[in-house]
Coordinates of C-alpha atoms in Angstrom, one line a residue:
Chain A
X1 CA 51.6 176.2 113.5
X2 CA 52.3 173.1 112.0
X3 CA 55.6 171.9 110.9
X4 CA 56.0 172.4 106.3
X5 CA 56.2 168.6 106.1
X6 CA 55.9 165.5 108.1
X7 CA 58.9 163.5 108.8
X8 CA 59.0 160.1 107.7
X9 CA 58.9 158.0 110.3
X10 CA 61.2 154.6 111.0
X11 CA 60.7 151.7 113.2
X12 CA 63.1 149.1 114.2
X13 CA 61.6 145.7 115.3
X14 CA 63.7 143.0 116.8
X15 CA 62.7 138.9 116.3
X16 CA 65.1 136.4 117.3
X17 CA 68.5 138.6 117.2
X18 CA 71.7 139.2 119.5
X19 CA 70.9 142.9 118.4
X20 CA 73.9 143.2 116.9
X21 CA 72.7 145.1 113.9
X22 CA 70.6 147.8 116.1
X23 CA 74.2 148.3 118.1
X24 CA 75.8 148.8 114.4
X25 CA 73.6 151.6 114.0
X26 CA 75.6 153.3 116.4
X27 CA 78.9 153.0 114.6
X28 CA 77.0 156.3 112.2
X29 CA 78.7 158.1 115.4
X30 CA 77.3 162.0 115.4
X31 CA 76.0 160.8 111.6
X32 CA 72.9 158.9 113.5
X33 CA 72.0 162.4 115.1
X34 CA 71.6 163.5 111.7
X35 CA 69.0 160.5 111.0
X36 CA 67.1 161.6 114.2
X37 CA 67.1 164.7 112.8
X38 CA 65.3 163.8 109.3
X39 CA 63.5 160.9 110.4
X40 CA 60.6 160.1 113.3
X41 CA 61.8 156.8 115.1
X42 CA 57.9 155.8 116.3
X43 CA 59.9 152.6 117.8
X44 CA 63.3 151.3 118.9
X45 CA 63.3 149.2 122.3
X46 CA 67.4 148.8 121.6
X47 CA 67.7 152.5 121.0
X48 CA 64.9 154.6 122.4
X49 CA 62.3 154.8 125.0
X50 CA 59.4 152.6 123.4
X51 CA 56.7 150.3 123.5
X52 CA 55.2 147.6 121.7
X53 CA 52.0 150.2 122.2
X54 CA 53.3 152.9 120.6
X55 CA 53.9 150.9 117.7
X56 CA 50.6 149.9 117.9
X57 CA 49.3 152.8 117.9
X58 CA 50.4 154.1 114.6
X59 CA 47.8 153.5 111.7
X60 CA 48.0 150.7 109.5
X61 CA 51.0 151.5 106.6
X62 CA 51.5 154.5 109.1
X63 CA 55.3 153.8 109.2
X64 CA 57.8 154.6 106.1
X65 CA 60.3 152.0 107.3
X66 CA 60.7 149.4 109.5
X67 CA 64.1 147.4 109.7
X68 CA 63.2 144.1 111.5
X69 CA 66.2 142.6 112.4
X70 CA 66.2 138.7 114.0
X71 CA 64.6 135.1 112.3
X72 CA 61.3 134.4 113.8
X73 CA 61.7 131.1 116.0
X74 CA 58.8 131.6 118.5
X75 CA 55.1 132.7 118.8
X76 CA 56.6 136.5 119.7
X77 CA 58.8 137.1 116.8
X78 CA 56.1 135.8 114.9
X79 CA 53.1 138.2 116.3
X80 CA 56.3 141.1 115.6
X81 CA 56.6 140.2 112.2
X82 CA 53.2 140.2 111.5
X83 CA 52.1 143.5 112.9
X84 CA 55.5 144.8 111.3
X85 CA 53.9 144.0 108.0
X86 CA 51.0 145.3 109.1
X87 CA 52.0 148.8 109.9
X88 CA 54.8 149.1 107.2
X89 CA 54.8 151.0 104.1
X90 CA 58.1 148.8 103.2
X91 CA 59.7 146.1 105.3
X92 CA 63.2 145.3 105.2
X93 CA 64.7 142.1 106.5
X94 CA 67.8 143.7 108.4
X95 CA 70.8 141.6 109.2
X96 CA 71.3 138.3 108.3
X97 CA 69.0 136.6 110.3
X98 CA 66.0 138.4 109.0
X99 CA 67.1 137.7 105.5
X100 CA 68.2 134.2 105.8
X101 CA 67.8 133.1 109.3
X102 CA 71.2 133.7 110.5
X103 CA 72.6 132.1 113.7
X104 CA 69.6 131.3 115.1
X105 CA 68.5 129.6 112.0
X106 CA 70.7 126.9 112.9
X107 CA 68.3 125.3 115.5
X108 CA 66.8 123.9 111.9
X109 CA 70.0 121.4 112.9
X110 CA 67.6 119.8 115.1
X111 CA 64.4 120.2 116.5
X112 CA 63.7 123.2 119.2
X113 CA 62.5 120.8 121.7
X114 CA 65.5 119.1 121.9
X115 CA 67.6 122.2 121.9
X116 CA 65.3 123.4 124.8
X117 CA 66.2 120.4 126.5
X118 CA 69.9 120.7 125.6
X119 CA 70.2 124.3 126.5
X120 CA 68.2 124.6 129.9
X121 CA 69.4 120.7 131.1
X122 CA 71.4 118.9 128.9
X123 CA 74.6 121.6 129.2
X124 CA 77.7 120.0 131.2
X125 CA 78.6 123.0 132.7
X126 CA 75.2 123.6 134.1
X127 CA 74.9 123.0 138.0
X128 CA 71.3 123.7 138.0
X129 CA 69.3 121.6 136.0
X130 CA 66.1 124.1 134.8
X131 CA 62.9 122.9 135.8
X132 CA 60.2 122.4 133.4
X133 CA 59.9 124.7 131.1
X134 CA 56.7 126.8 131.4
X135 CA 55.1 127.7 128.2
X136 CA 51.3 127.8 129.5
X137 CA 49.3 130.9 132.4
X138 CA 50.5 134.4 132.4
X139 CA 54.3 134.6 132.5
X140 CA 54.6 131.7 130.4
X141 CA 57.6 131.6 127.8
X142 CA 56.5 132.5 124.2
X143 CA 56.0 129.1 122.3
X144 CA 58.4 128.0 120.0
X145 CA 57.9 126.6 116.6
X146 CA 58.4 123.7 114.9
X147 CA 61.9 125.8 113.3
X148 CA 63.4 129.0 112.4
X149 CA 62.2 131.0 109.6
X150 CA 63.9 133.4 107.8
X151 CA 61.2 136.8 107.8
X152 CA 60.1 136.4 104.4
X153 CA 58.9 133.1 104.9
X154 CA 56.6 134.0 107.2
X155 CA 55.7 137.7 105.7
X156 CA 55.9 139.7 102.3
X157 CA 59.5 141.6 102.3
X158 CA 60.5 144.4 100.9
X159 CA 64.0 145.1 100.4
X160 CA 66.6 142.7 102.4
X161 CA 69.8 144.3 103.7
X162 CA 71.9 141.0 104.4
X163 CA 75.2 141.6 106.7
X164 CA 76.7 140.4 110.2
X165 CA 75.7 143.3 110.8
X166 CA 74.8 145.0 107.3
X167 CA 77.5 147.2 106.3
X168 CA 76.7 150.6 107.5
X169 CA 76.8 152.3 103.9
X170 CA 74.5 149.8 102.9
X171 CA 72.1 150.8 105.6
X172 CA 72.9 154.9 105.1
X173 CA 72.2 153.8 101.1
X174 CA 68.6 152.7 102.2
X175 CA 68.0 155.0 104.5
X176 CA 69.1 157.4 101.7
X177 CA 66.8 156.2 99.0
X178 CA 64.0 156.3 101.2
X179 CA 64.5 160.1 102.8
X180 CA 64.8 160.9 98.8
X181 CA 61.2 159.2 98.2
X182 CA 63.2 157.6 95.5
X183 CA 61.0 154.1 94.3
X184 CA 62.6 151.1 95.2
X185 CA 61.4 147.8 93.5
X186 CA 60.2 144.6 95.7
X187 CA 63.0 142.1 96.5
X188 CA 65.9 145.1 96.6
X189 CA 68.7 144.1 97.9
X190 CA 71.2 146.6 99.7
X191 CA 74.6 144.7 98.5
X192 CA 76.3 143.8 95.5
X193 CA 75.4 141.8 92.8
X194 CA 79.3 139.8 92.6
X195 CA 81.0 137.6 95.0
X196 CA 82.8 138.9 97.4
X197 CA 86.4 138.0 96.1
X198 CA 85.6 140.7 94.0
X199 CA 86.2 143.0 96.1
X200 CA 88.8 140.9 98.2
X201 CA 92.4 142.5 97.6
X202 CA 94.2 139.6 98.2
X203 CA 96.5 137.5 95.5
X204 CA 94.9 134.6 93.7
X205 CA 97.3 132.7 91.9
X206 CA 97.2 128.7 92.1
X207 CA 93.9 127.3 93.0
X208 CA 94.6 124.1 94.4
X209 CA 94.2 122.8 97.7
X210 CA 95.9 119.9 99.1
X211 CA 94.9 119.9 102.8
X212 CA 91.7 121.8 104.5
X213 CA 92.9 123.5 107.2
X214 CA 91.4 124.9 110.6
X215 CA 91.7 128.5 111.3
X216 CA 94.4 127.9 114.0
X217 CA 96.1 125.2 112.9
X218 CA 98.0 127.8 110.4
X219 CA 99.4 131.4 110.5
X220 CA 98.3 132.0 106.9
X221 CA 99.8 134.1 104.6
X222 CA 98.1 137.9 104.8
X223 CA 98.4 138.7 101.3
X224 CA 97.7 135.6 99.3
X225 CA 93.8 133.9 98.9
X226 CA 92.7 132.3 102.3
X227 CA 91.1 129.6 100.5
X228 CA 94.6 128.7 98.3
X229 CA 96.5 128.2 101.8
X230 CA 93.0 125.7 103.0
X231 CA 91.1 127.5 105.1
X232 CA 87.7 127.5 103.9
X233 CA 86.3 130.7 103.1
X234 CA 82.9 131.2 102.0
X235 CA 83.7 134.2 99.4
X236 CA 83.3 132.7 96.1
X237 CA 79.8 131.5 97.1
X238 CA 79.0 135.0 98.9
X239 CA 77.2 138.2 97.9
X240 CA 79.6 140.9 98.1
X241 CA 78.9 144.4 99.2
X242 CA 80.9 144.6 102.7
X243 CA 84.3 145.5 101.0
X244 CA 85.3 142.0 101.8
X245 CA 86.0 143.1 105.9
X246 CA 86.4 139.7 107.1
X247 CA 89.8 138.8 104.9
X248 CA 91.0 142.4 105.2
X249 CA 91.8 141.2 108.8
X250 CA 93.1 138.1 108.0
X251 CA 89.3 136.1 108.8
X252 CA 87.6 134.2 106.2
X253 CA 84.3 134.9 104.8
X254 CA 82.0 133.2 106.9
X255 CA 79.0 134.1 104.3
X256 CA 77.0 136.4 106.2
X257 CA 76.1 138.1 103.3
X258 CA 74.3 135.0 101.8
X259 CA 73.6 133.3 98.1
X260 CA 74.6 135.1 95.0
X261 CA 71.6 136.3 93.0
X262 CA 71.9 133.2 90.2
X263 CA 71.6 130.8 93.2
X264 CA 69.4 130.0 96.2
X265 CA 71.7 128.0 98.1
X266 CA 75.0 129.2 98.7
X267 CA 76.0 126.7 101.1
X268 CA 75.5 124.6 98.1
X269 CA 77.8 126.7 96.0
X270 CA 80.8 126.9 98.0
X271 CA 80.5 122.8 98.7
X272 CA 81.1 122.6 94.7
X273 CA 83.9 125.5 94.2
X274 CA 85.5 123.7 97.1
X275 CA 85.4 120.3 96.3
X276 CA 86.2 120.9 92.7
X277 CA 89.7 122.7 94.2
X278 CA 90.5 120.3 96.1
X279 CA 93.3 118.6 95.0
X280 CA 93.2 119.8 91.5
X281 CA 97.0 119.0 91.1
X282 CA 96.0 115.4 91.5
X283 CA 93.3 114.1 89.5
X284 CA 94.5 111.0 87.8
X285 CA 93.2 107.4 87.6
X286 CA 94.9 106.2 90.7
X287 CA 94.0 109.4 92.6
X288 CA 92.6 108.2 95.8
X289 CA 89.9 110.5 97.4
X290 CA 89.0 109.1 100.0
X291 CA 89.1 111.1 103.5
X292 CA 90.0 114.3 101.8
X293 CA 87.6 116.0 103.8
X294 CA 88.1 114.4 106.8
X295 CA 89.7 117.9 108.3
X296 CA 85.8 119.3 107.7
X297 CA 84.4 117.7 110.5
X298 CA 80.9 120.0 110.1
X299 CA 79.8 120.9 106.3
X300 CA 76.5 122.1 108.1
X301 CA 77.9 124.5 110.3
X302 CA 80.5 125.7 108.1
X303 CA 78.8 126.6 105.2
X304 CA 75.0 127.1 106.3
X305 CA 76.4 129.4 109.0
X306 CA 73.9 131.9 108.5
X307 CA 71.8 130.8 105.5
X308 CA 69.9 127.1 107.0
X309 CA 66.5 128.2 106.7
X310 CA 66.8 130.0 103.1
X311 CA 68.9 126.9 101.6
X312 CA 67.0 124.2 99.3
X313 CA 66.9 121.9 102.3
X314 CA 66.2 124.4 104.4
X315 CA 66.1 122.0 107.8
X316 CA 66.9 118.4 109.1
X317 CA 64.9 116.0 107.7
X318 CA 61.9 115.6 110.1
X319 CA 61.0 112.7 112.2
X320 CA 58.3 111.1 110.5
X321 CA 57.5 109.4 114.2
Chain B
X1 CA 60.0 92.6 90.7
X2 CA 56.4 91.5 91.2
X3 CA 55.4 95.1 92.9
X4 CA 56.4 98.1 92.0
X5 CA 57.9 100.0 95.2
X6 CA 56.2 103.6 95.5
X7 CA 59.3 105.3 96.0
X8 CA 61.0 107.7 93.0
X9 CA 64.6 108.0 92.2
X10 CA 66.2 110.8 90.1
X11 CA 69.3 109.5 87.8
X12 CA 71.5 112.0 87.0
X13 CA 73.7 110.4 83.9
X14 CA 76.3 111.5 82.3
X15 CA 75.6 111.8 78.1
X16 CA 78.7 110.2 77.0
X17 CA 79.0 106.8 79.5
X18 CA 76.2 106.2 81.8
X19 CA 73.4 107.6 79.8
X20 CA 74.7 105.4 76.9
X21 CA 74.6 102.8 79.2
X22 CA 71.2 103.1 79.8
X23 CA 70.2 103.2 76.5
X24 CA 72.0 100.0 76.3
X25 CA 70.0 98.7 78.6
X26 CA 66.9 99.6 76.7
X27 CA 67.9 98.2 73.5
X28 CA 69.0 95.0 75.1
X29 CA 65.7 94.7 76.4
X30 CA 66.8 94.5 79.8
X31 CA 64.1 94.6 82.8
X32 CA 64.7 96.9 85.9
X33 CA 63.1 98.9 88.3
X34 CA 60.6 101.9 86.9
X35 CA 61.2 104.1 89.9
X36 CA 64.0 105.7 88.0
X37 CA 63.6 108.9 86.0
X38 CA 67.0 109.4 84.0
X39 CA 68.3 112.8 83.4
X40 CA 70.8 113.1 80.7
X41 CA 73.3 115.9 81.8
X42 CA 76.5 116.7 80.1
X43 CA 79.0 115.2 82.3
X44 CA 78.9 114.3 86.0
X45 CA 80.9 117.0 87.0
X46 CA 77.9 119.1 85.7
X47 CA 76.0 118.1 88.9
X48 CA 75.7 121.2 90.9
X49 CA 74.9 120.3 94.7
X50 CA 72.2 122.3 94.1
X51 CA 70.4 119.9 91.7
X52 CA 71.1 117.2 94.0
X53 CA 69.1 119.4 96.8
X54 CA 66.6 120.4 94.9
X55 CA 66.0 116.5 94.1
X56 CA 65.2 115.8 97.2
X57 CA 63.7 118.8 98.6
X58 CA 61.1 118.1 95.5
X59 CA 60.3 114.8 96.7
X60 CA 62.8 112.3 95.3
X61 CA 63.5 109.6 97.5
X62 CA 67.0 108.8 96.0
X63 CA 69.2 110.3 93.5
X64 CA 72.0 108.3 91.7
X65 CA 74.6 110.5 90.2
X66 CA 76.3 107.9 87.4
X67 CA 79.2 108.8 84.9
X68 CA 82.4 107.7 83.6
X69 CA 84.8 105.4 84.8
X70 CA 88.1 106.8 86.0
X71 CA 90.5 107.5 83.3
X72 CA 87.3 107.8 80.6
X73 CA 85.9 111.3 81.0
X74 CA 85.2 112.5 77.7
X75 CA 86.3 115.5 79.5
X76 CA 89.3 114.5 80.9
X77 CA 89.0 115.2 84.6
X78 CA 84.9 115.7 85.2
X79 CA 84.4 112.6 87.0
X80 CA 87.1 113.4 89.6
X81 CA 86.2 116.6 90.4
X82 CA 82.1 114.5 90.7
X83 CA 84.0 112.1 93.2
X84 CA 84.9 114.8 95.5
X85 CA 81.7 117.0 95.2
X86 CA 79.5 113.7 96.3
X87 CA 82.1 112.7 99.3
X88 CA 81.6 116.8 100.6
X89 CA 77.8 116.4 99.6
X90 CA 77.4 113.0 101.5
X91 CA 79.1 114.7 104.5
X92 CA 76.3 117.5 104.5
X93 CA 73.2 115.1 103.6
X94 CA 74.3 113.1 106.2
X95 CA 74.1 116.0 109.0
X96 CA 70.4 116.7 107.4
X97 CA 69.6 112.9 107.9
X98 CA 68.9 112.1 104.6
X99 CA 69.9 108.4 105.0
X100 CA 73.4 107.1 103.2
X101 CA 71.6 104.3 100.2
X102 CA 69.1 108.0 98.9
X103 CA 72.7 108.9 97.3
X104 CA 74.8 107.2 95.5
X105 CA 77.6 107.6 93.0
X106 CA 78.2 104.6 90.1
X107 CA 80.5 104.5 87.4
X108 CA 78.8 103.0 84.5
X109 CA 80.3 102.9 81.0
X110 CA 78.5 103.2 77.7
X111 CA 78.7 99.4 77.2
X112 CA 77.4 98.5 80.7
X113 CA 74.0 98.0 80.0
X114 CA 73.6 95.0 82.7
X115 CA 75.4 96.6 84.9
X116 CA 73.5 100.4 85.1
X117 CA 70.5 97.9 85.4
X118 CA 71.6 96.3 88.5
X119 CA 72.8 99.4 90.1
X120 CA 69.2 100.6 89.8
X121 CA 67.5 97.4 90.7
X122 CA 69.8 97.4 94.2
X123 CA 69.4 101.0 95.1
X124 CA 65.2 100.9 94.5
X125 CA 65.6 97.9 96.9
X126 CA 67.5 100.1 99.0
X127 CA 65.8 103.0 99.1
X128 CA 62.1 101.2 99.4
X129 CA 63.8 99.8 102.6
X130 CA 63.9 103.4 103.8
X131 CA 60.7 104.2 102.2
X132 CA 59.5 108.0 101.2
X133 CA 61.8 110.7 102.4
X134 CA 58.9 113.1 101.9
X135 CA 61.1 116.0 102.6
X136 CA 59.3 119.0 104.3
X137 CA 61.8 122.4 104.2
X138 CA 59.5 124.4 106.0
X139 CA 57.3 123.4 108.5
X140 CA 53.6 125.0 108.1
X141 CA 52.8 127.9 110.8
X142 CA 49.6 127.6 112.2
X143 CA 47.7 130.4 111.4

């Protein structure tokens, strides 16, 4: 007999990722069970017993929902993305690296040759200098590209679920909405709409800054703004949507959630809230500027964290040689 | 300048000083560079990183921000708060090798006509030094 009515089936693809977000999935606890329990998983190499073949297998559009979590650096991600798109009846960029480029995204810093190079022979604390690399016969290394791409650069996307990992009731909202057959428009985004000092419970009173300060250099104050006492956190510039987690526990934003939806560069966004802070109790015509951000030694890496590929700029500047 | 340099810079002025200044310049009949393209905005401080970005991720090869001299905001405090968004900005454009002459920050006042012509003459000099930054944010995936 067959069953009343199919179950929807999920997939969850991986590009360029620590896995991080897969291994959230398991914070549902006995919750999760319930989603095996509703929904087909056709493919999960973190999480079940699959192959690339069985995802293969499935007929074009075949699959409800496939959370593709990881940027697409190399020549594999790439083919996954692709046939993701392929067999997907909606695509969602899972985790900040699939909707922005995340971590990895930072090799746009550079070029991937020389981070190859850096990585497998350049690192002091290697002892064993890697041998050539080998990107050519059977067991070659998958080729890498010219940079990191966020996964709607490289395909169409259908709802983005930014987060470090996403939040997990972001992710149960999805999977929600999709169990209910409910229509979700192109470009969704599972988060809020407002920064996430919105949802940040701590006090902001005096916004001035009259030193930037490193997160260790200070024991700051756990109920007044992080950004007030100089540590740079990336809140004002940030979607909300996670509850604000990161200053709950006494961390500062580090933007995983990315770029407001006014703006397309958040990075951007936070260098102007910041610098226009910065010493607001002294702006006069002898004010002297200069070396007030000497204790930001990397803009890049502090406020493109997760977000380099996406921004305006996107990369380094290529070498035109 | 007997030959025009093909390179493009985007002036961001400020309406009250610098884009008066340039006006000045007009009037006066003064002769500079043509590689500039002024933008009147409403004061510097109304320069969002983001339109410096954009700039030159849409194929400016230098942007000059320009706006009131220190003490004569028409707003009081915009310029400041300009100053210390283009010494963060410089920091970051310098880790995405965009080179130090594409950006620049002037003060030019409403009656420095000679002078907002100078700063362009020297920083199309500059910047045709460096020649086009043709920026490239993505690069294209073969298919």
């Amino acid at each position: 007999m067959k069953p009343e009515r199919t179950k929807p089936k999920l997939a969850i693809a991986l590009g360029a990722t620590c896995s991080g977000c897969d291994y959230s999935l398991l914070d549902l606890g006995a919750g999760l069970l319930d989603v095996t329990d509703q929904v087909e998983i056709v493919y999960w190499p973190t999480g079940i017993d699959s192959k690339l073949e069985d995802l293969q297998a499935v007929p074009d559009r075949g699959v409800d929902l496939i959370l593709f979590d990881g940027a697409v650096v190399n020549e594999d991600n790439l083919e996954m993305a692709r046939l993701c798109r392929k067999k997907a009846k909606m695509l969602a960029a899972f985790g900040s690296c699939g909707a922005y480029g995340g971590i990895p995204g930072l090799i746009n810093s550079g070029s991937p040759k020389k981070i190859l190079l850096e990585v497998y022979q350049g690192l002091p604390t290697r002892s064993d200098k890697a041998e050539a690399l080998n990107f050519e016969g059977e067991d070659a290394l998958p080729k890498m590209l010219g940079q990191a791409y966020s996964l709607d650069q490289v395909v169409d996307v259908d709802v983005y679920l930014p987060g470090c990992p996403p939040p997990l009731k972001l992710v149960a909202g999805l999977l929600t909405d999709v169990l209910a057959g409910k229509a979700i428009p192109k470009g969704t985004f599972y988060a809020s709409n407002r920064a996430v000092c919105y949802e940040c419970k701590r006090v902001k009173e005096n916004k001035s800054i009259d030193a930037i300060h490193r997160y260790h250099e200070i024991q700051p104050d756990p109920t007044r703004c992080l950004l007030e006492q100089g540590i740079v956190c990336l809140g004002p510039a940030t979607r909300g949507g996670c509850d604000a987690v990161c200053c709950t526990q006494n961390q500062p934003c580090r933007g995983c959630m990315g770029a407001l939806p006014h703006s397309e560069d958040s990075g951007a966004e936070m260098m102007s809230a910041l610098a226009s802070i910065m010493e607001l109790n002294n702006e006069n015509k002898e004010a002297d500027y200069t070396g007030i951000f000497d204790g930001l030694n990397d803009p890049l890496g502090t406020f493109y964290t997760f977000t380099l590929p996406k921004s305006i700029l996107g990369r380094r500047k290529v070498d035109q040689s | 300048m007997s030959e025009r340099p093909n390179v493009r810079i985007v002036a961001l002025l400020c309406r009250w000083c610098s884009y008066a200044g340039a006006d000045l310049a007009g009037v006066s009949r003064m002769k500079y560079a043509a590689n500039v393209l002024p933008i009147k905005v409403p004061c510097s401080a109304r320069v969002d990183p983001q339109l410096v970005l954009k700039a030159f991720s849409e194929g400016a090869d230098g942007v000059l921000l320009a706006g009131c001299h220190p003490g004569d905001c028409h707003y009081l405090k915009g310029n400041y708060k300009a100053l210390r968004r283009f010494q963060l900005l410089k920091k970051f454009t310098s880790q995405m090798g965009i080179e130090d002459d594409r950006l620049r920050l002037e003060w030019i006042s409403a009656s420095e006509g000679s002078r907002y012509a100078d700063v362009v003459n020297d920083m199309t000099t500059k910047v045709a030094k460096l020649g086009r930054l043709n920026w490239r944010r993505e690069i294209a995936i073969e298919a």
